[in-house]
Structures are given as structure tokens and as C-alpha cells.
């Protein structure tokens, strides 16, 4: 690990209240760790004084690099842009608002020195967030875990360290609707959880509007699960089977000369037709799913180690 370099990636969207304090604390932590480092700020189309502050910080600190978007593209793309620019042997992704305590980076780096490819922050407690946010987040992560084929760890955000070889795989995944923590889980590699208490925002308000949060939640499910598509087919098959069973019962009743109302015959007739319709929707879904997979253009496989090549 001698001569290694670390890249800290910090997305920024309208964060004039926190930027200076945040930089000081992060810079101090990075300096203390003992490797060369760069801090890459990605200004995600801020409309306040963030860019002005970043210019000043960059002028006084050669280890600071700044990329600035032409408009707001969203947190996930800002982080991606920082990863594209990073030169380090390990990349660390952190929010600017000090909710992810920068001091935890040191633990992540130690895990990395001990061979971890990914060291991800796991929130054991979240301070200063509403009950509703904590509750919905907790439900969401559990639903996602149940639905997804990738092992997405519970209660983690994007706060993490990734080794260069993991970053190189990220660079190859150019899907547009990104859910970075899911992509990271999908890749595999040796991932080590680092527990931490998520603090309150240092200043300012959340930049994740409800709309942005819903978009992220959808990207997580749609990008990493085909369950919603297959569900439709299963539902159709279930309804069809039930209707056929009902018909069987009606026919037996008819043989035993018990009269069954015509309405019931009609109801189950319609249900059968609907069920068949859903089955065909499910089949279309299966094709769509494969098209979607091809479009995402993810690497087919990821080699983690090679011997005697
Ligand atoms: N952010 C961004 N673009 C956006 C929204 C947020 O770059 O469109 C940044 C923001 O500046 C912060 C991080 O993403 O560094 C997380 O945002 P925030 O703290 O507002 O989200 P929360 O912690 O409330 O979920
Ligand atoms: Mg935050």
C-alpha cells in the first residue's frame, strides 16, 4: 500500500451553509490517514454560492479538484462523475453535509489495507431524521432485499470505500438510471460493513426531495429485480387455475343435478379470460426483461482473481 493514493468523492447541490466546515473536517481526516489524497467535488448544478466557495477552496488547496455540471443531474450521476475523474487506488464516496462522519473513513481505509475490496458504511442509528423517513427507508430496504437477486445489505447508503478494481468495473457500467449501492452489491467482491451512527445534517435542508427519493427507490427495484414483471405472469396463472377449479366444481355439481347460478359461470368465465391475459402480459414482460438486461450492457462477468495467467 506504499505510495497509494485515496480519492474522496463529494457531491454538492446547494450546500453553501456546509461546504467550508465540511471541507475543513474532511481534509483534516484525510491528512491524518497518511496517504496521498485528492478531494473531488462534483457541483451538481447548484444555484446558490456553492460554486463560488468551491473555487476559493480549490484555489488555496491543490489537492482539491472540482467538476461542475451544467444543471442538476442528481446525486447518483454526480457521484458517478467523481468516480470517472478519480485517480486513486481507493475511492471513498461521502455526502458533503457531514451526516456520514468523515472520521469513519479511517476505519474504512484500515479494512481496505486488510484486503477488503469494498468497505461500506452501515447505519446502526440515524439521528435527526423523521420517524417517517426512517420507517419508509427500513421497509424499503427489506422489500428490496427480498425482491433482488443481488445481495443488497440492509441500512446502507452510498457512503463507502471501493478499491480501484471495483471502481474499474463501475466505469464499465454505463446504465443511465443508476442505483450505486445496488450496482456495488451486484458486483460481489469482498465487502466489509463498517458500523456508524448517522448524524444530523450539519446545516441546511435535505436536497433529496420526495420526488428524487421515489425515483431512487424505483431505480433500485427496477434495476435489480425482475420480480414486478414476473409477478404479473404468476398472478395470471393463479387466477386461471382458480377459475378452472371453479368450473370443475360446477360441472361436478351439474352432474349431481345441483343448480349453479349463471352469474357464477359468467364470473369465473371472465376471470379465466383475464387470467390468461395476465399470463400473456407476463410472457411479454419476460421478453422485455431480457431486452432491458441487454440494454443495460453490464459486464457479463467480473473476474476477481487470476492465478498463473
Ligand atoms: N446531492 C446532489 N444532487 C442532488 C441532491 C443531493 O449532488 O440532486 C448531494 C447533496 O449535496 C449531498 C448528498 O447528495 O452531498 C446527499 O444529499 P442529502 O444530504 O440532501 O440527502 P439525505 O441525506 O437527506 O438523504
Ligand atoms: Mg444528507
Tab-separated table of C-alpha atoms and ligand atoms in Angstrom:
chain	number	residue	atom	x	y	z
A	1	UNK	CA	0.000	0.000	0.000
A	2	UNK	CA	3.016	2.265	-0.088
A	3	UNK	CA	2.607	5.278	-2.345
A	4	UNK	CA	-1.107	4.571	-2.606
A	5	UNK	CA	-3.478	7.422	-3.247
A	6	UNK	CA	-7.019	7.947	-1.972
A	7	UNK	CA	-9.769	9.804	-3.802
A	8	UNK	CA	-12.576	11.327	-1.787
A	9	UNK	CA	-15.683	11.992	-3.876
A	10	UNK	CA	-18.147	14.574	-2.624
A	11	UNK	CA	-21.354	15.512	-4.483
A	12	UNK	CA	-22.587	19.031	-3.839
A	13	UNK	CA	-26.004	20.526	-4.522
A	14	UNK	CA	-26.839	23.907	-2.983
A	15	UNK	CA	-24.655	23.377	0.070
A	16	UNK	CA	-23.291	26.865	0.768
A	17	UNK	CA	-24.037	26.524	4.500
A	18	UNK	CA	-21.934	23.409	4.990
A	19	UNK	CA	-19.158	23.479	2.392
A	20	UNK	CA	-16.401	25.268	4.261
A	21	UNK	CA	-16.830	23.440	7.569
A	22	UNK	CA	-17.251	20.180	5.714
A	23	UNK	CA	-14.053	20.687	3.718
A	24	UNK	CA	-12.027	21.502	6.825
A	25	UNK	CA	-13.162	18.381	8.641
A	26	UNK	CA	-12.733	16.054	5.692
A	27	UNK	CA	-9.356	17.489	4.772
A	28	UNK	CA	-8.122	17.028	8.310
A	29	UNK	CA	-9.232	13.394	8.399
A	30	UNK	CA	-7.659	12.687	5.018
A	31	UNK	CA	-4.385	14.285	6.024
A	32	UNK	CA	-4.336	12.217	9.218
A	33	UNK	CA	-4.669	8.915	7.370
A	34	UNK	CA	-1.238	9.300	5.844
A	35	UNK	CA	-1.703	8.539	2.154
A	36	UNK	CA	-1.616	10.976	-0.721
A	37	UNK	CA	-5.154	12.069	-1.464
A	38	UNK	CA	-7.373	14.139	-3.678
A	39	UNK	CA	-10.782	15.536	-2.848
A	40	UNK	CA	-13.078	15.665	-5.852
A	41	UNK	CA	-16.132	17.870	-5.521
A	42	UNK	CA	-18.839	17.477	-8.113
A	43	UNK	CA	-21.085	20.504	-8.190
A	44	UNK	CA	-24.448	19.154	-9.321
A	45	UNK	CA	-25.826	22.390	-10.805
A	46	UNK	CA	-26.049	24.347	-7.549
A	47	UNK	CA	-27.862	27.648	-7.743
A	48	UNK	CA	-26.500	29.148	-4.545
A	49	UNK	CA	-22.935	30.216	-3.711
A	50	UNK	CA	-21.567	26.638	-3.616
A	51	UNK	CA	-19.515	27.032	-6.792
A	52	UNK	CA	-18.032	30.306	-5.600
A	53	UNK	CA	-16.955	28.654	-2.369
A	54	UNK	CA	-15.552	25.668	-4.262
A	55	UNK	CA	-13.477	27.975	-6.490
A	56	UNK	CA	-11.960	29.532	-3.428
A	57	UNK	CA	-11.241	26.190	-1.748
A	58	UNK	CA	-9.679	24.849	-4.969
A	59	UNK	CA	-7.503	27.930	-5.316
A	60	UNK	CA	-5.972	27.514	-1.879
A	61	UNK	CA	-5.749	23.713	-1.893
A	62	UNK	CA	-4.100	21.890	-4.788
A	63	UNK	CA	-5.423	18.523	-3.520
A	64	UNK	CA	-8.962	19.710	-4.286
A	65	UNK	CA	-10.455	19.124	-7.727
A	66	UNK	CA	-13.830	20.364	-8.866
A	67	UNK	CA	-16.129	19.289	-11.675
A	68	UNK	CA	-19.255	21.314	-12.190
A	69	UNK	CA	-22.409	20.217	-14.034
A	70	UNK	CA	-24.328	22.445	-16.415
A	71	UNK	CA	-27.510	21.678	-14.472
A	72	UNK	CA	-28.792	19.395	-11.743
A	73	UNK	CA	-28.357	15.765	-12.822
A	74	UNK	CA	-28.919	14.188	-9.431
A	75	UNK	CA	-26.786	12.726	-6.686
A	76	UNK	CA	-26.126	9.347	-8.330
A	77	UNK	CA	-24.759	10.907	-11.506
A	78	UNK	CA	-22.692	13.424	-9.550
A	79	UNK	CA	-21.019	10.570	-7.691
A	80	UNK	CA	-20.504	8.720	-10.972
A	81	UNK	CA	-18.809	11.763	-12.469
A	82	UNK	CA	-16.478	11.919	-9.475
A	83	UNK	CA	-15.643	8.237	-9.892
A	84	UNK	CA	-14.849	8.799	-13.565
A	85	UNK	CA	-12.398	11.532	-12.617
A	86	UNK	CA	-10.772	9.804	-9.644
A	87	UNK	CA	-7.144	8.735	-9.941
A	88	UNK	CA	-6.836	6.981	-6.573
A	89	UNK	CA	-6.143	3.361	-5.650
A	90	UNK	CA	-9.196	3.506	-3.433
A	91	UNK	CA	-12.241	5.748	-3.822
A	92	UNK	CA	-14.375	6.974	-0.962
A	93	UNK	CA	-17.857	8.327	-1.524
A	94	UNK	CA	-19.293	10.631	1.118
A	95	UNK	CA	-22.090	13.195	1.473
A	96	UNK	CA	-20.994	16.778	1.957
A	97	UNK	CA	-23.418	17.515	4.808
A	98	UNK	CA	-21.398	15.610	7.456
A	99	UNK	CA	-24.210	13.112	8.048
A	100	UNK	CA	-21.630	10.481	7.206
A	101	UNK	CA	-18.937	11.196	9.812
A	102	UNK	CA	-15.610	11.686	7.968
A	103	UNK	CA	-13.766	10.035	10.867
A	104	UNK	CA	-15.264	6.695	9.760
A	105	UNK	CA	-13.147	6.919	6.595
A	106	UNK	CA	-10.144	5.914	8.644
A	107	UNK	CA	-11.819	2.614	9.640
A	108	UNK	CA	-12.709	2.026	6.002
A	109	UNK	CA	-9.118	2.555	4.926
A	110	UNK	CA	-7.902	0.117	7.589
A	111	UNK	CA	-10.362	-2.507	6.306
A	112	UNK	CA	-9.065	-1.848	2.796
A	113	UNK	CA	-5.463	-2.307	3.949
A	114	UNK	CA	-6.554	-5.663	5.351
A	115	UNK	CA	-7.777	-6.748	1.947
A	116	UNK	CA	-11.402	-5.584	1.701
A	117	UNK	CA	-12.461	-4.579	-1.832
A	118	UNK	CA	-15.449	-2.663	-0.511
A	119	UNK	CA	-15.898	-1.180	2.962
A	120	UNK	CA	-19.440	0.140	3.263
A	121	UNK	CA	-20.951	2.244	5.992
A	122	UNK	CA	-23.764	0.527	7.859
A	123	UNK	CA	-26.043	2.807	9.832
A	124	UNK	CA	-26.705	1.439	13.263
A	125	UNK	CA	-28.571	4.579	14.257
A	126	UNK	CA	-29.882	7.591	12.400
A	127	UNK	CA	-30.032	10.842	14.265
A	128	UNK	CA	-32.164	13.833	13.443
A	129	UNK	CA	-34.270	12.178	10.775
A	130	UNK	CA	-38.023	11.963	10.905
A	131	UNK	CA	-39.725	8.775	12.017
A	132	UNK	CA	-41.411	8.607	8.608
A	133	UNK	CA	-38.099	8.697	6.732
A	134	UNK	CA	-36.528	6.062	8.965
A	135	UNK	CA	-39.607	3.845	8.749
A	136	UNK	CA	-40.016	4.069	4.973
A	137	UNK	CA	-36.277	3.553	4.453
A	138	UNK	CA	-36.274	0.499	6.684
A	139	UNK	CA	-39.319	-1.028	4.902
A	140	UNK	CA	-37.857	-0.222	1.513
A	141	UNK	CA	-34.513	-1.908	2.145
A	142	UNK	CA	-36.282	-5.016	3.364
A	143	UNK	CA	-38.592	-5.203	0.340
A	144	UNK	CA	-35.662	-4.589	-1.992
A	145	UNK	CA	-33.621	-7.321	-0.342
A	146	UNK	CA	-36.493	-9.770	-0.693
A	147	UNK	CA	-37.009	-8.907	-4.360
A	148	UNK	CA	-33.487	-8.568	-5.611
A	149	UNK	CA	-31.122	-11.264	-6.800
A	150	UNK	CA	-28.149	-9.112	-5.726
A	151	UNK	CA	-27.276	-9.248	-2.024
A	152	UNK	CA	-28.001	-5.640	-1.149
A	153	UNK	CA	-27.054	-5.123	2.513
A	154	UNK	CA	-29.679	-3.587	4.802
A	155	UNK	CA	-29.464	0.026	6.001
A	156	UNK	CA	-26.599	1.183	3.847
A	157	UNK	CA	-26.288	4.265	1.715
A	158	UNK	CA	-23.592	5.250	-0.715
A	159	UNK	CA	-21.051	6.077	1.992
A	160	UNK	CA	-18.314	3.555	1.216
A	161	UNK	CA	-14.764	2.892	0.143
A	162	UNK	CA	-14.163	0.923	-3.025
A	163	UNK	CA	-10.893	-0.468	-4.290
A	164	UNK	CA	-9.574	0.566	-7.700
A	165	UNK	CA	-10.553	-2.736	-9.303
A	166	UNK	CA	-14.148	-2.296	-8.136
A	167	UNK	CA	-14.079	1.265	-9.443
A	168	UNK	CA	-12.895	-0.029	-12.812
A	169	UNK	CA	-15.971	-2.254	-13.033
A	170	UNK	CA	-18.151	0.748	-12.161
A	171	UNK	CA	-16.557	2.621	-15.048
A	172	UNK	CA	-17.780	-0.120	-17.381
A	173	UNK	CA	-21.382	0.059	-16.173
A	174	UNK	CA	-22.859	2.960	-18.070
A	175	UNK	CA	-26.559	2.439	-17.289
A	176	UNK	CA	-28.432	5.721	-17.058
A	177	UNK	CA	-30.799	5.098	-14.167
A	178	UNK	CA	-28.223	4.329	-11.544
A	179	UNK	CA	-28.576	2.857	-8.091
A	180	UNK	CA	-24.963	2.767	-6.969
A	181	UNK	CA	-25.381	0.735	-3.784
A	182	UNK	CA	-27.227	-1.932	-5.786
A	183	UNK	CA	-24.571	-1.958	-8.502
A	184	UNK	CA	-21.919	-2.337	-5.849
A	185	UNK	CA	-23.782	-5.302	-4.322
A	186	UNK	CA	-24.386	-6.860	-7.741
A	187	UNK	CA	-20.636	-6.876	-8.419
A	188	UNK	CA	-19.854	-9.050	-5.443
A	189	UNK	CA	-16.253	-8.800	-4.171
A	190	UNK	CA	-15.297	-8.891	-0.534
A	191	UNK	CA	-17.421	-6.265	1.188
A	192	UNK	CA	-16.892	-5.387	4.828
A	193	UNK	CA	-19.503	-3.450	6.832
A	194	UNK	CA	-18.267	-0.569	8.973
A	195	UNK	CA	-20.869	0.423	11.546
A	196	UNK	CA	-21.518	4.064	12.278
A	197	UNK	CA	-24.096	6.422	13.732
A	198	UNK	CA	-25.564	8.674	11.077
A	199	UNK	CA	-25.529	12.217	12.343
A	200	UNK	CA	-27.855	15.073	11.820
A	201	UNK	CA	-27.188	17.292	8.854
A	202	UNK	CA	-24.604	19.927	9.824
A	203	UNK	CA	-26.696	22.733	8.292
A	204	UNK	CA	-29.236	23.347	5.579
A	205	UNK	CA	-32.096	21.136	4.475
A	206	UNK	CA	-32.145	17.808	2.662
A	207	UNK	CA	-31.604	18.104	-1.077
A	208	UNK	CA	-33.314	14.783	-1.665
A	209	UNK	CA	-36.860	15.830	-2.439
A	210	UNK	CA	-39.649	13.266	-2.188
A	211	UNK	CA	-39.660	13.053	-5.986
A	212	UNK	CA	-35.925	12.293	-6.102
A	213	UNK	CA	-36.318	9.722	-3.355
A	214	UNK	CA	-39.122	7.922	-5.191
A	215	UNK	CA	-37.040	7.917	-8.381
A	216	UNK	CA	-34.097	6.380	-6.499
A	217	UNK	CA	-36.342	3.780	-4.867
A	218	UNK	CA	-37.769	2.834	-8.279
A	219	UNK	CA	-34.296	2.607	-9.826
A	220	UNK	CA	-33.305	0.258	-7.039
A	221	UNK	CA	-36.207	-2.089	-7.660
A	222	UNK	CA	-36.394	-1.890	-11.445
A	223	UNK	CA	-32.638	-2.095	-11.923
A	224	UNK	CA	-32.089	-5.035	-9.598
A	225	UNK	CA	-35.241	-7.087	-9.630
A	226	UNK	CA	-37.402	-8.621	-12.327
A	227	UNK	CA	-39.992	-9.539	-9.724
A	228	UNK	CA	-42.574	-6.886	-10.734
A	229	UNK	CA	-42.590	-8.273	-14.283
A	230	UNK	CA	-42.761	-11.942	-13.334
A	231	UNK	CA	-45.374	-11.220	-10.669
A	232	UNK	CA	-47.876	-10.413	-13.415
A	233	UNK	CA	-47.449	-13.832	-15.014
A	234	UNK	CA	-47.785	-15.634	-11.683
A	235	UNK	CA	-50.892	-13.650	-10.839
A	236	UNK	CA	-52.462	-14.582	-14.190
A	237	UNK	CA	-51.603	-18.232	-13.774
A	238	UNK	CA	-53.115	-18.199	-10.262
A	239	UNK	CA	-56.392	-16.619	-11.406
A	240	UNK	CA	-56.664	-19.012	-14.362
A	241	UNK	CA	-56.056	-22.061	-12.203
A	242	UNK	CA	-58.649	-20.889	-9.688
A	243	UNK	CA	-61.254	-20.349	-12.416
A	244	UNK	CA	-60.611	-23.765	-13.933
A	245	UNK	CA	-61.047	-25.294	-10.492
A	246	UNK	CA	-64.364	-23.474	-10.097
A	247	UNK	CA	-65.533	-24.849	-13.464
A	248	UNK	CA	-64.595	-28.336	-12.393
A	249	UNK	CA	-66.665	-27.929	-9.216
A	250	UNK	CA	-69.603	-26.513	-11.245
A	251	UNK	CA	-69.523	-29.443	-13.662
A	252	UNK	CA	-69.479	-31.964	-10.812
A	253	UNK	CA	-72.368	-30.081	-9.185
A	254	UNK	CA	-74.242	-30.130	-12.511
A	255	UNK	CA	-73.741	-33.895	-12.762
A	256	UNK	CA	-75.153	-34.241	-9.255
A	257	UNK	CA	-78.003	-32.018	-10.567
A	258	UNK	CA	-77.275	-29.140	-8.203
A	259	UNK	CA	-78.089	-25.877	-9.960
A	260	UNK	CA	-75.299	-23.262	-10.130
A	261	UNK	CA	-76.289	-19.671	-10.916
A	262	UNK	CA	-75.445	-18.439	-14.423
A	263	UNK	CA	-73.853	-15.370	-12.855
A	264	UNK	CA	-71.217	-17.540	-11.193
A	265	UNK	CA	-70.449	-19.269	-14.502
A	266	UNK	CA	-70.056	-15.871	-16.098
A	267	UNK	CA	-67.856	-14.514	-13.304
A	268	UNK	CA	-65.401	-17.359	-13.493
A	269	UNK	CA	-65.511	-17.321	-17.295
A	270	UNK	CA	-64.394	-13.680	-17.226
A	271	UNK	CA	-61.816	-14.400	-14.528
A	272	UNK	CA	-60.365	-17.173	-16.698
A	273	UNK	CA	-60.063	-14.847	-19.688
A	274	UNK	CA	-58.468	-12.157	-17.547
A	275	UNK	CA	-56.059	-14.664	-16.041
A	276	UNK	CA	-54.972	-15.783	-19.496
A	277	UNK	CA	-54.493	-12.126	-20.434
A	278	UNK	CA	-52.199	-11.617	-17.456
A	279	UNK	CA	-50.212	-14.712	-18.346
A	280	UNK	CA	-49.544	-13.250	-21.787
A	281	UNK	CA	-48.594	-9.921	-20.222
A	282	UNK	CA	-46.150	-11.856	-18.058
A	283	UNK	CA	-44.671	-13.513	-21.131
A	284	UNK	CA	-44.213	-10.117	-22.755
A	285	UNK	CA	-42.631	-8.976	-19.507
A	286	UNK	CA	-40.123	-11.804	-19.706
A	287	UNK	CA	-39.061	-10.652	-23.168
A	288	UNK	CA	-38.938	-7.034	-22.043
A	289	UNK	CA	-36.860	-8.033	-19.089
A	290	UNK	CA	-34.270	-9.648	-21.322
A	291	UNK	CA	-34.225	-6.653	-23.642
A	292	UNK	CA	-33.719	-4.434	-20.628
A	293	UNK	CA	-30.844	-6.610	-19.452
A	294	UNK	CA	-29.138	-6.329	-22.833
A	295	UNK	CA	-29.687	-2.575	-22.910
A	296	UNK	CA	-28.083	-2.109	-19.516
A	297	UNK	CA	-24.952	-3.521	-21.076
A	298	UNK	CA	-23.418	-4.591	-17.803
A	299	UNK	CA	-20.245	-6.665	-17.940
A	300	UNK	CA	-21.117	-10.341	-18.380
A	301	UNK	CA	-18.891	-11.425	-15.512
A	302	UNK	CA	-16.305	-9.961	-13.196
A	303	UNK	CA	-13.031	-11.763	-12.543
A	304	UNK	CA	-11.783	-11.045	-9.038
A	305	UNK	CA	-8.549	-13.031	-9.145
A	306	UNK	CA	-6.397	-14.882	-11.625
A	307	UNK	CA	-3.561	-17.291	-10.969
A	308	UNK	CA	-0.680	-18.204	-13.289
A	309	UNK	CA	-2.074	-16.373	-16.249
B	1	LIG	N1	-26.999	15.923	-3.824
B	1	LIG	C1	-26.624	16.106	-5.165
B	1	LIG	N2	-27.614	16.291	-6.094
B	1	LIG	C2	-28.942	16.269	-5.778
B	1	LIG	C3	-29.305	16.029	-4.425
B	1	LIG	C4	-28.317	15.855	-3.477
B	1	LIG	O1	-25.447	16.121	-5.500
B	1	LIG	O2	-29.763	16.443	-6.665
B	1	LIG	C5	-25.927	15.717	-2.819
B	1	LIG	C6	-26.014	16.587	-1.568
B	1	LIG	O3	-25.338	17.812	-1.748
B	1	LIG	C7	-25.338	15.703	-0.530
B	1	LIG	C8	-25.732	14.299	-0.969
B	1	LIG	O4	-26.060	14.397	-2.348
B	1	LIG	O5	-23.929	15.791	-0.552
B	1	LIG	C9	-26.902	13.722	-0.173
B	1	LIG	O6	-28.000	14.615	-0.217
B	1	LIG	P1	-28.856	14.973	1.090
B	1	LIG	O7	-27.965	15.099	2.250
B	1	LIG	O8	-29.697	16.161	0.774
B	1	LIG	O9	-29.788	13.682	1.208
B	1	LIG	P2	-30.276	12.964	2.567
B	1	LIG	O10	-29.061	12.745	3.411
B	1	LIG	O11	-31.247	13.897	3.194
B	1	LIG	O12	-30.910	11.691	2.093
B	2	LIG	MG1	-27.780	14.210	3.990
